[in-house]
Structure formats: C-alpha cells, structure tokens
CSV table of C-alpha atoms and ligand atoms in Angstrom, one decimal:
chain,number,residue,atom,x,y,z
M,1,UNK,CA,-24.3,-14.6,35.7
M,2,UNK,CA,-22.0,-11.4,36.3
M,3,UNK,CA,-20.3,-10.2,32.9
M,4,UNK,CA,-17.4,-7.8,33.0
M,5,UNK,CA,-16.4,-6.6,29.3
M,6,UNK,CA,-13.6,-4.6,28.8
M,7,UNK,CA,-13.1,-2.7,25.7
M,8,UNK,CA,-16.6,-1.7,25.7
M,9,UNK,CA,-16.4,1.3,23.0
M,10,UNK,CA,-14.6,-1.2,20.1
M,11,UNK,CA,-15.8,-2.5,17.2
M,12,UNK,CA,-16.2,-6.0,19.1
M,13,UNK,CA,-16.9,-3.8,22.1
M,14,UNK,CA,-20.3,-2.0,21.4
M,15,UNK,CA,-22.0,-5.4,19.3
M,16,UNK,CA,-21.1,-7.2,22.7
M,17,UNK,CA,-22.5,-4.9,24.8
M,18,UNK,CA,-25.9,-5.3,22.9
M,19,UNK,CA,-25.2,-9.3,22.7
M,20,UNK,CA,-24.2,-9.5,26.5
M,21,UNK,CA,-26.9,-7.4,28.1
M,22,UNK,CA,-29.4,-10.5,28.0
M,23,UNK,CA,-27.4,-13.2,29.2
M,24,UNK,CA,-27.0,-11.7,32.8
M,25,UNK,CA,-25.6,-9.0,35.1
M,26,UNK,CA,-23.4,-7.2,32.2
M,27,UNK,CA,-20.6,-4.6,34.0
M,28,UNK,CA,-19.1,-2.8,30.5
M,29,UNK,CA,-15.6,-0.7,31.0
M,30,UNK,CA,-13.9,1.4,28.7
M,31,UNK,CA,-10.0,2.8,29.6
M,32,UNK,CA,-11.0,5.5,31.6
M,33,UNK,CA,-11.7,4.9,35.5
M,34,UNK,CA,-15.2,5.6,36.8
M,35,UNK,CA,-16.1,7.5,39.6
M,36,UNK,CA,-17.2,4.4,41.2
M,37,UNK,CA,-13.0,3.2,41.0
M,38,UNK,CA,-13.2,0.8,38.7
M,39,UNK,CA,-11.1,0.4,36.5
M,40,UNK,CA,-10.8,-1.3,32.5
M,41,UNK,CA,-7.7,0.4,31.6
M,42,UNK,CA,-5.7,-2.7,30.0
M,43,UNK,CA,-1.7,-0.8,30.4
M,44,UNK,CA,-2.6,-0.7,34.4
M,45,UNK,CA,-2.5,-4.1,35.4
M,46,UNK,CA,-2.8,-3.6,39.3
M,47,UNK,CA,-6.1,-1.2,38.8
M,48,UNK,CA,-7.2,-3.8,36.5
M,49,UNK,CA,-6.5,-7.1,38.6
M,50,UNK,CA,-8.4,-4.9,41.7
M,51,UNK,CA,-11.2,-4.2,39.6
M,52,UNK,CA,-11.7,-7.8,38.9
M,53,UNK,CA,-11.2,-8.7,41.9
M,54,UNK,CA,-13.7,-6.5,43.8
M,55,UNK,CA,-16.0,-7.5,41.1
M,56,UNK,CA,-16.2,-10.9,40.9
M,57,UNK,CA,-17.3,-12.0,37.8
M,58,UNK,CA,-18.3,-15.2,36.7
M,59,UNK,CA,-17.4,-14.2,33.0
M,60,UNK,CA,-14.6,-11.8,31.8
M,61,UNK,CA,-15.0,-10.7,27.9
M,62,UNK,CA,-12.0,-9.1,26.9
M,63,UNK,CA,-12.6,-6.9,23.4
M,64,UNK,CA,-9.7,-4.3,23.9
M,65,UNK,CA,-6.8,-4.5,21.9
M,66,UNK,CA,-4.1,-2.4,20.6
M,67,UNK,CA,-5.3,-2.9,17.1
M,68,UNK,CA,-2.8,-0.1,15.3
M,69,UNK,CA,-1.4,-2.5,13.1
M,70,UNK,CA,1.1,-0.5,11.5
M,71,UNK,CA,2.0,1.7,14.6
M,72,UNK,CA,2.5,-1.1,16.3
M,73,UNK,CA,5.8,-1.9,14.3
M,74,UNK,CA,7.5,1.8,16.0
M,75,UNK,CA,5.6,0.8,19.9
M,76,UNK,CA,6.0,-2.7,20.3
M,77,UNK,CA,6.1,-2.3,24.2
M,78,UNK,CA,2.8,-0.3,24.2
M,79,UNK,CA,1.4,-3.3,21.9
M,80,UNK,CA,2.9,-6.4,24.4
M,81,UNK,CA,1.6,-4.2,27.9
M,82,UNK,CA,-2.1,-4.5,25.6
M,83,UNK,CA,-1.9,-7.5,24.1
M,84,UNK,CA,0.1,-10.0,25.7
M,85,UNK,CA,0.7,-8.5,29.2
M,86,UNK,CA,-2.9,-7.6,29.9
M,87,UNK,CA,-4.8,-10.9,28.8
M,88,UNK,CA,-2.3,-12.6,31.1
M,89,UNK,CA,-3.4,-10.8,34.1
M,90,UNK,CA,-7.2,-11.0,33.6
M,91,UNK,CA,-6.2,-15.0,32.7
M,92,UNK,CA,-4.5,-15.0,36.3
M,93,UNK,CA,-7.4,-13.6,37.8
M,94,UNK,CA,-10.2,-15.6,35.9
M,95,UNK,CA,-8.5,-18.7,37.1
M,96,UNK,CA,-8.3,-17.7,40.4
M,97,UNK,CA,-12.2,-17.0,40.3
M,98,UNK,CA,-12.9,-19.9,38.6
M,99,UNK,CA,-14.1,-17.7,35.9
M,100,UNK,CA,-14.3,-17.7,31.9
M,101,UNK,CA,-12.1,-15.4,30.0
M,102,UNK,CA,-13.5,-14.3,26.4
M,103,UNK,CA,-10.4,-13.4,24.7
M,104,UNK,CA,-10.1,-12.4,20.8
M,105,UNK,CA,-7.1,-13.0,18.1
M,106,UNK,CA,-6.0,-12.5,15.3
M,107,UNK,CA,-5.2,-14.1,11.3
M,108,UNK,CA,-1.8,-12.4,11.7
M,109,UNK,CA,-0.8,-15.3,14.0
M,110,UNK,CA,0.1,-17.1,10.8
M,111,UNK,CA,2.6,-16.0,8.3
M,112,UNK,CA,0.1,-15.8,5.9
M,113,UNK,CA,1.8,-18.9,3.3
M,114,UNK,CA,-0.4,-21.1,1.0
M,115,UNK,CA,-3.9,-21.1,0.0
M,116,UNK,CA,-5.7,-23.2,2.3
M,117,UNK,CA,-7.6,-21.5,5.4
M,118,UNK,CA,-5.6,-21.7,8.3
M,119,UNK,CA,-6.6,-24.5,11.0
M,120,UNK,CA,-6.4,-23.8,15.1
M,121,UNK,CA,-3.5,-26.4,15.3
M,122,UNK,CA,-1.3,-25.1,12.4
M,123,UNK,CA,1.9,-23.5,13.0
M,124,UNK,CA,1.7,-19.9,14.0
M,125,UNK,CA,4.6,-17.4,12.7
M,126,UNK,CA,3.3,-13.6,12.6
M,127,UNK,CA,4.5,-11.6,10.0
M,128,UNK,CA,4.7,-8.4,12.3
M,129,UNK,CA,4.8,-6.5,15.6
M,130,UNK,CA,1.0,-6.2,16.1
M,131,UNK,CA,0.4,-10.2,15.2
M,132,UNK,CA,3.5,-11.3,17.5
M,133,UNK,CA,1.9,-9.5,20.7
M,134,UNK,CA,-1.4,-11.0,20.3
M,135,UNK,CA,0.2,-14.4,19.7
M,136,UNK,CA,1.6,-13.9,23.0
M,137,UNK,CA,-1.4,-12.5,24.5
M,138,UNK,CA,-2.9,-16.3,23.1
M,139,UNK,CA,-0.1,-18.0,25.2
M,140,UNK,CA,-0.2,-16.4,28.2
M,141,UNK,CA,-4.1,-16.6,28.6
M,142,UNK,CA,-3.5,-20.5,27.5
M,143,UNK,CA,-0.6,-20.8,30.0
M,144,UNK,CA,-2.4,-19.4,33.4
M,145,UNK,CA,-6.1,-20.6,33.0
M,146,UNK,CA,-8.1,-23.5,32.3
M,147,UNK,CA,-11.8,-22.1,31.4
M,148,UNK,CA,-10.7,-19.5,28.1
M,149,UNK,CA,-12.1,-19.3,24.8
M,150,UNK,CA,-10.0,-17.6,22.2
M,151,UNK,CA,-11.7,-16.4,19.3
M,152,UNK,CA,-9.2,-15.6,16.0
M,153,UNK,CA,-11.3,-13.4,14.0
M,154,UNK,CA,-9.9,-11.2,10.9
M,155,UNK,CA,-11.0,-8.2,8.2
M,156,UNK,CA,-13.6,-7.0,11.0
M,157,UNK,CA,-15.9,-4.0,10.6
M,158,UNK,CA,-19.1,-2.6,12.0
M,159,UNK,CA,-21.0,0.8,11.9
M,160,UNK,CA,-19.1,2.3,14.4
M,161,UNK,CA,-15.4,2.5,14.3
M,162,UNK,CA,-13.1,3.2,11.5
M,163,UNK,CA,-12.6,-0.3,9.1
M,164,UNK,CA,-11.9,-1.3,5.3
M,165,UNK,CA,-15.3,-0.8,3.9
M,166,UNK,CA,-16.7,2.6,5.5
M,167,UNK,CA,-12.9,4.0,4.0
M,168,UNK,CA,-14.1,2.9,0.7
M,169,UNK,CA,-17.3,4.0,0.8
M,170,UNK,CA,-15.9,7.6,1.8
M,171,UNK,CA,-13.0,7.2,-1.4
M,172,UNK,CA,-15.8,6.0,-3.6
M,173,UNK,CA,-17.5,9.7,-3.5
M,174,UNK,CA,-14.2,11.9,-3.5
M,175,UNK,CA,-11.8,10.0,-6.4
M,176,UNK,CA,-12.6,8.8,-9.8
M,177,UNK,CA,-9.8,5.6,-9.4
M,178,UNK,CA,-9.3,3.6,-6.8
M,179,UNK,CA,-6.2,1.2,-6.2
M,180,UNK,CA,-7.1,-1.7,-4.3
M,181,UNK,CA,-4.7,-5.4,-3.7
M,182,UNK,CA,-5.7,-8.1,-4.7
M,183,UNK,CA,-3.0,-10.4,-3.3
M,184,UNK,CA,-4.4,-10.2,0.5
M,185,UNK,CA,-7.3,-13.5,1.2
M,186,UNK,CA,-9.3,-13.5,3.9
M,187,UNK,CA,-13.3,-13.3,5.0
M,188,UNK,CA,-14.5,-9.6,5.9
M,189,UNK,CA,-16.1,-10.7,9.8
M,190,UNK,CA,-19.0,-8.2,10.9
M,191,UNK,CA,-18.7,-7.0,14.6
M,192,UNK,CA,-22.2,-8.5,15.1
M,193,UNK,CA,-21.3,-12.2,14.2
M,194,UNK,CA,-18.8,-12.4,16.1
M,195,UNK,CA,-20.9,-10.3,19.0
M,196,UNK,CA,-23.6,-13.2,19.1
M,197,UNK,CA,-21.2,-15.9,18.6
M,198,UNK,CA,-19.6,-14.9,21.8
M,199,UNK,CA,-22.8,-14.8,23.3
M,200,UNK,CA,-24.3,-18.2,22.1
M,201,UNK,CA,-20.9,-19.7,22.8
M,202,UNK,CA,-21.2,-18.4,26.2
M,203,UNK,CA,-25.0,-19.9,27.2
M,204,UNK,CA,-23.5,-22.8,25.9
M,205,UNK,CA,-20.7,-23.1,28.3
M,206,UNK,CA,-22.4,-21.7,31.5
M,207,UNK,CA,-25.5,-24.7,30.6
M,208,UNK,CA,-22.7,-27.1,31.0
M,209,UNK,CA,-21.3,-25.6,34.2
M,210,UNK,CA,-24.8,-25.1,35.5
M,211,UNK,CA,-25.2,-29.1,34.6
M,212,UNK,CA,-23.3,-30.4,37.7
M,213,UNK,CA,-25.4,-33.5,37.7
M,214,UNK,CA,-23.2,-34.7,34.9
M,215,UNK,CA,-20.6,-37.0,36.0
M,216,UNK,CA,-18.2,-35.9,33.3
M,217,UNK,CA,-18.6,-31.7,33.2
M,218,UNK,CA,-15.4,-31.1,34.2
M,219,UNK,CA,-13.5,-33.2,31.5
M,220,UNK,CA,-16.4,-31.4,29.0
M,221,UNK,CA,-15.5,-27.8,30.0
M,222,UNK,CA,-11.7,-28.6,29.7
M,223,UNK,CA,-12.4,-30.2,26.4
M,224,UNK,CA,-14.1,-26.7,25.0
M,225,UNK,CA,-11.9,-24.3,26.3
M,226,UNK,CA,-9.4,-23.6,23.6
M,227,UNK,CA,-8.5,-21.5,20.4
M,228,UNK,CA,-11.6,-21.1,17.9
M,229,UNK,CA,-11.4,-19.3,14.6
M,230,UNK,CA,-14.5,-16.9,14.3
M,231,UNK,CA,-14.6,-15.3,10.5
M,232,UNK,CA,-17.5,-15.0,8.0
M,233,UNK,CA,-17.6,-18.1,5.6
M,234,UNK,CA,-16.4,-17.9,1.8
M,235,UNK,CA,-13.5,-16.0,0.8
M,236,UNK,CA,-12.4,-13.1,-0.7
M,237,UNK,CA,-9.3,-10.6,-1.4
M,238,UNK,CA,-9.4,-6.7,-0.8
M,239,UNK,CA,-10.3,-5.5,-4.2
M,240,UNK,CA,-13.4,-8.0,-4.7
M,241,UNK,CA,-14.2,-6.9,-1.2
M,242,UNK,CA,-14.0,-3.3,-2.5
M,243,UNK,CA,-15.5,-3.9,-5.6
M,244,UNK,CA,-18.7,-5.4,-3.5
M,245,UNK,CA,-18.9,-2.5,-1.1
M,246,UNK,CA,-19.3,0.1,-3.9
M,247,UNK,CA,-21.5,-1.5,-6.6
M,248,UNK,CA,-23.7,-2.7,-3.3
M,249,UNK,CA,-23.6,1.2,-2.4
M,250,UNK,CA,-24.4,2.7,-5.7
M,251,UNK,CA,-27.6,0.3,-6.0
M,252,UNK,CA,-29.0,1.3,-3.0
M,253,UNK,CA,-28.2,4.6,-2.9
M,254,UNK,CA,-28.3,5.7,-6.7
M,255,UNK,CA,-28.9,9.5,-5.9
M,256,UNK,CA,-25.7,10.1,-3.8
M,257,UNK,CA,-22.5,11.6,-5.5
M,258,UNK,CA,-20.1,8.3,-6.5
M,259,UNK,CA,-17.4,10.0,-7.8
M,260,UNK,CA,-15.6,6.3,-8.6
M,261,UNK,CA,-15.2,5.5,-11.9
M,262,UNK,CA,-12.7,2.9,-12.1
M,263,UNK,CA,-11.3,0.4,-9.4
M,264,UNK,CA,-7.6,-0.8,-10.2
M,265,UNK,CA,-6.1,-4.2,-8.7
M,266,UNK,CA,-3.3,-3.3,-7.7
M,267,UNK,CA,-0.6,-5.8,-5.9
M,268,UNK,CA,0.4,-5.4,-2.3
M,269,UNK,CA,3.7,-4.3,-3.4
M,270,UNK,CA,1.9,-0.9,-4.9
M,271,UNK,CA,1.8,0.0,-1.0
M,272,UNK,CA,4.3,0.3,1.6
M,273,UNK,CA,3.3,0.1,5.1
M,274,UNK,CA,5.2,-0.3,8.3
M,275,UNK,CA,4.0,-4.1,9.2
M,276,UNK,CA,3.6,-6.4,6.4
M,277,UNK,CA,0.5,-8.3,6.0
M,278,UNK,CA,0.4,-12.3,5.3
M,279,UNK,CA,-1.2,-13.1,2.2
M,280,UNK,CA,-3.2,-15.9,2.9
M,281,UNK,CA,-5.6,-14.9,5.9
M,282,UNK,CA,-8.2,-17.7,5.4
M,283,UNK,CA,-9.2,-19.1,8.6
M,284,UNK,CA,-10.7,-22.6,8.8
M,285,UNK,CA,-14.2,-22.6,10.7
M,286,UNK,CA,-15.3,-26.1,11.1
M,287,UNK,CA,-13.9,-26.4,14.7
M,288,UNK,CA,-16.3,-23.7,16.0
M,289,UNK,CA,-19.0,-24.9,14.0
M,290,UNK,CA,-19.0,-29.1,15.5
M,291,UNK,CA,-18.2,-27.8,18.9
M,292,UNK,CA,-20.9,-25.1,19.4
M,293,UNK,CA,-23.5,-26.5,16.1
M,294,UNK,CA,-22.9,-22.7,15.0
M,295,UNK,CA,-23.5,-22.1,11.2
M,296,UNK,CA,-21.8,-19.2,9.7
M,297,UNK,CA,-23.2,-16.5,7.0
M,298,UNK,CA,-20.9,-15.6,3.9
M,299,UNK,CA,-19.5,-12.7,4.6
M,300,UNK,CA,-21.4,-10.8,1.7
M,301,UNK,CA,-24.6,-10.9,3.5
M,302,UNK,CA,-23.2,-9.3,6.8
M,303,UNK,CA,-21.4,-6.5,4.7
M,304,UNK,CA,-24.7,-5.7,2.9
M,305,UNK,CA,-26.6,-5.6,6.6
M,306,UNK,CA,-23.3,-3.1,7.3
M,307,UNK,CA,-23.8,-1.1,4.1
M,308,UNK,CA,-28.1,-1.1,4.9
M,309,UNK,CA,-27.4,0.4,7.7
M,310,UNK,CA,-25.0,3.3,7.0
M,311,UNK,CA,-26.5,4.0,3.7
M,312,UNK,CA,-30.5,3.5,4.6
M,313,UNK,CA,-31.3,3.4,7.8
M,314,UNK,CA,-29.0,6.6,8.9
M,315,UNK,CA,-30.5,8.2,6.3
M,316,UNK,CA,-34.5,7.4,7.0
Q,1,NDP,P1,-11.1,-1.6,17.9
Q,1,NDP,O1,-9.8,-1.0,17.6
Q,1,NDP,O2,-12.4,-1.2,17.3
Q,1,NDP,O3,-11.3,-1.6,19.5
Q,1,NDP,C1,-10.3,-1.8,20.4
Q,1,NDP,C2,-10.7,-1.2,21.7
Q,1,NDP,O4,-9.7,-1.4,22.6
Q,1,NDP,C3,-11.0,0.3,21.6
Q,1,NDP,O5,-12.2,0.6,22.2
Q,1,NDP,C4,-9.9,0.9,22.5
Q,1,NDP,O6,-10.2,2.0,23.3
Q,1,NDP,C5,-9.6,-0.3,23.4
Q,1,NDP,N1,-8.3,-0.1,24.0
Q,1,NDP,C6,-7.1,0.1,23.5
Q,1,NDP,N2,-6.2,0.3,24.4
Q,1,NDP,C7,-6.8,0.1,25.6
Q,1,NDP,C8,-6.4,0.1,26.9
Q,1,NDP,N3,-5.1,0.4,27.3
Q,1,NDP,N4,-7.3,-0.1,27.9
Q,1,NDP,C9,-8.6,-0.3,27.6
Q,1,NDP,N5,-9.1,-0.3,26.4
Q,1,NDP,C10,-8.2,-0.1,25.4
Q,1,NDP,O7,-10.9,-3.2,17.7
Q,1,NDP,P2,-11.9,-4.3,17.2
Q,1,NDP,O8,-13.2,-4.2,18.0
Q,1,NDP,O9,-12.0,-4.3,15.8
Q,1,NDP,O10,-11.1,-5.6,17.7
Q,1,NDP,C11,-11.6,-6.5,18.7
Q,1,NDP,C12,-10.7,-7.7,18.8
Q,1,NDP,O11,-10.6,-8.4,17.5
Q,1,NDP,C13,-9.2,-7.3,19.2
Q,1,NDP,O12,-8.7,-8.3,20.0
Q,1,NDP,C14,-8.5,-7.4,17.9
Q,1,NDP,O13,-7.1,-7.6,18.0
Q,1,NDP,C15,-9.2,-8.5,17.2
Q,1,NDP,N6,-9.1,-8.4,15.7
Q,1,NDP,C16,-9.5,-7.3,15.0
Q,1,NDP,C17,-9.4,-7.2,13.7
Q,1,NDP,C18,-9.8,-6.0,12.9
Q,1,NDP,O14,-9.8,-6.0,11.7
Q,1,NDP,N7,-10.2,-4.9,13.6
Q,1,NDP,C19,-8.9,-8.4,12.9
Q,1,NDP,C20,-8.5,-9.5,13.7
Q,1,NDP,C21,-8.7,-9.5,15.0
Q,1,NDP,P3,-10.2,3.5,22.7
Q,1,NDP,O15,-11.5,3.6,21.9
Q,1,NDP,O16,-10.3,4.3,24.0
Q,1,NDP,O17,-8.9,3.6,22.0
C-alpha cells in the first residue's frame, strides 16, 4: 500500500508519519517542493494534483491545514485555497485513482450551543472564518469522492508544535496569576491518538478492500466512508484543563521554578480575539467507536503521556 501524507511537519503530521510508516510504502510532503518535483504545497493546486498524479497512491492522508484560527478572520481567502479548495482537489484525484482520502476537521463546524457533545449528523453552523472553510473543505471532499474518511478532532496538542498546554506550562514558570475560561467545553485530543486512530482505521479499511471475495464489499466501503468525530473521551473546560497541566507538572517536576501561584477562572468575555469560539465543543464518539471497535482514553491520561515527555524524558 502507497501512502502520500501531506502536512508532514504538523502536529497531526509528525504522529502520522511514525503511525503510517508500518502500514506500507509511506511518501511524507511538507509545503516546500523537493528536488525530486514533488510537490505538497496545499495553495498550488496544479503542482499538487501532478504530484498525485505521478504518484499514484492507494491512500492520500491529508494533515495540513490553515489552523490560524484567529488570523484567519483578516485572510479568509488564504484559509478557503487551504481548507476548502485544496481537500477538494486531492478528493478529485483520490476518486479518480480509486484511492482513500484521510482528511481532518474540526469542533468549530458547530456553533458551539448546548451541552450535549455534538453528533456527526447534527446541524453544523461555524462560529468563524477558520471553522466555515474547513466546513467547506468537509463538503467538497464529500461532494467529489466516494472512499473518504473525515476525522473532526478538537483542543489537539503534541510535543512538537505550539498548543494550549505547552503555553501554560511556559506561563506557569514566568507569572504568579494566571487567567484562564472556563466557559469553553471540549476534550484536549493528543496528536498520537488521533495518529494511530488513523492508522488502525486505515488497516481496517484496506482488509475490507483487500476482501474482494465478499459479495457485498462495495456496499461495506460506501457504508464506512463518512464524517467521524476523533477526540479524547470525558470532558473538560480550559481552566480545569490548565489547572491539570500545572499541578501534573509541579508533581513531577518539583525542583523546576513554578512561578504560578494562583489560577483565576475567568469568562471568555475577559478576552477578545478576532474569531469567536463556540462554547460547547463536546464531540460525540460512539460512531467511530461501533464502526472501527476503537476505545478511546480520557483525555487526562494522554495529556500526562504529553507532559512525561516534555518534562521527564527531555530532561533524562
Ligand atoms: P498544525 O498547525 O500543527 O499543522 C498544520 C500543518 O499544515 C503545518 O505543518 C503547516 O505547515 C501545514 N500547512 C499549512 N499551510 C500549508 C500549505 N499551503 N501547504 C502545505 N502544508 C501547509 O495543525 P494540527 O496538526 O494541529 O492539525 C491537524 C488537523 O487537525 C487540521 O486539519 C486541523 O484543522 C485539525 N484540527 C486541529 C485542531 C487544533 O487544536 N490544532 C483542533 C481541531 C481540528 P508549516 O509548518 O509549513 O506551516
């Protein structure tokens, strides 16, 4: 099995090129174009569509985004070409290959109302510039081919890359008080879950194809492909999710210099940002979880893997 993975230097990106490497033939591509022409640069469509082309693979992975939430709301064209143009043209091209596309989205499809976690089939109504594009990006792909899975993911972090809890953990040893919201709900969602997810989603899909003898594997495949939401199970809101992060941090690391002394909740109001950010980012899991018998950790236990890593194993 060929594997092309764009994005290869995200968040997503890097955990996938670990997770991918052992299911086959992986080709990994960041933006710039390689002496060898190829090209994984997701605002040049042609040089993208010839890439895929002259590769040929059986599986596309797509984990580059225009993730700039905020910026997004002053370069919404930049954010469409990325988001919603680009998926469209590797979902043109995986369909006429006959190839899977491995695309990811977002919470901020939904306008973020209530307190129950968002299913796949509930209405979608972004909240901002950066959520609207990769709503779009979910339509295309859904509009021009038949083998896709989407994965809506949300809150993600890893070791590398700038996210939520590696900013506290650099606050936590320069100011005595934090302010954190507590009126944002979702499920921080480690790079690495979602990395083997894909992967073991993936096995599970080529099996099938590789299963011809089964009278019925082309209505199966259609019946998988679709929109899957991929977070961390339980709940929580910024400021617990902060709180966690830096207790965690001061017990394993007792002899660094925590500055922190207090950690305010603070609403969501205490901040203004460009985009605004929908309240209620619970995602509900069980649709990934029958389809591929997938069980999901609570998202504390991948955050302390996170904060293990950066805090012990760097260190040793
Ligand atoms: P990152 O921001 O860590 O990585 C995005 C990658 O996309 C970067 O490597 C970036 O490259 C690349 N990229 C941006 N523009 C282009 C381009 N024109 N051509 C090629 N590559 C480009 O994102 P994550 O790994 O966190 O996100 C992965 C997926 O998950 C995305 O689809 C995102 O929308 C989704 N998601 C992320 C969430 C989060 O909290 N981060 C929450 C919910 C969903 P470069 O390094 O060169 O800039």
């Amino acid at each position: 099995m060929k594997i092309l993975l764009l994005g290869k230097n995200g968040q997503v990106g890097q955990a996938l090129q670990r997770t991918l490497a052992p299911l086959g033939e992986l080709v990994a591509l960041d933006r710039s174009q390689g002496s060898d022409g190829l090209c994984g640069d997701l605002s040049q469509p042609e040089c993208l569509a010839a890439t895929i082309r002259q590769l040929r693979p059986d599986v596309i992975v797509n984990a580059a985004a225009y993730t700039a939430v905020d910026k997004a709301e002053s370069e919404p064209e930049q954010a469409w070409r990325i988001n919603a143009h680009a998926p469209e043209v590797l979902a043109h091209e995986a369909e006429a290959l006959g190839a899977w596309l491995v695309h990811y989205s977002t919470d901020y499809v939904f306008n973020g109302s209530g307190t129950e976690p968002w299913q796949e089939t509930d209405p979608t109504a972004p909240l901002n510039v950066y959520g609207q594009s990769k709503l779009e990006g979910e339509l295309r792909v859904q509009a021009a081919c038949t083998q896709y899975l989407i994965f809506r993911t949300s809150w993600v972090y890893a070791v590398h890359g700038s996210n939520f809890a590696k900013t506290m953990l650099k606050l936590a040893q320069e100011r005595e008080r934090l302010t954190v919201i507590d009126d944002q709900w979702g499920a921080p969602t480690g790079a690495e879950l979602i990395a083997s997810v894909t992967a073991a989603t993936l096995q599970k899909v080529t099996a099938k194809e590789d299963a011809k003898q089964d009278a019925n594997h082309d209505a199966n495949l259609k019946e998988i492909a679709g929109i899957y939401h991929l977070v961390a199970a339980g709940e929580t809101h910024w400021h617990a999710y902060a709180s966690h992060v830096i207790s965690q941090a001061k017990v394993l690391r007792p002899d660094m210099p925590w500055a922190v002394r207090e950690i305010a909740a603070v609403p969501s109001s205490a901040f203004v940002t460009a985009a605004q950010r929908p309240p209620n980012s619970r995602l509900n899991t069980h649709k990934l979880q029958a389809a591929f018998g997938i069980s999901l950790p609570d998202w504390q236990q991948g955050v302390d893997s996170l904060l293990a890593e950066i805090l012990i194993e760097k260190h040793t």
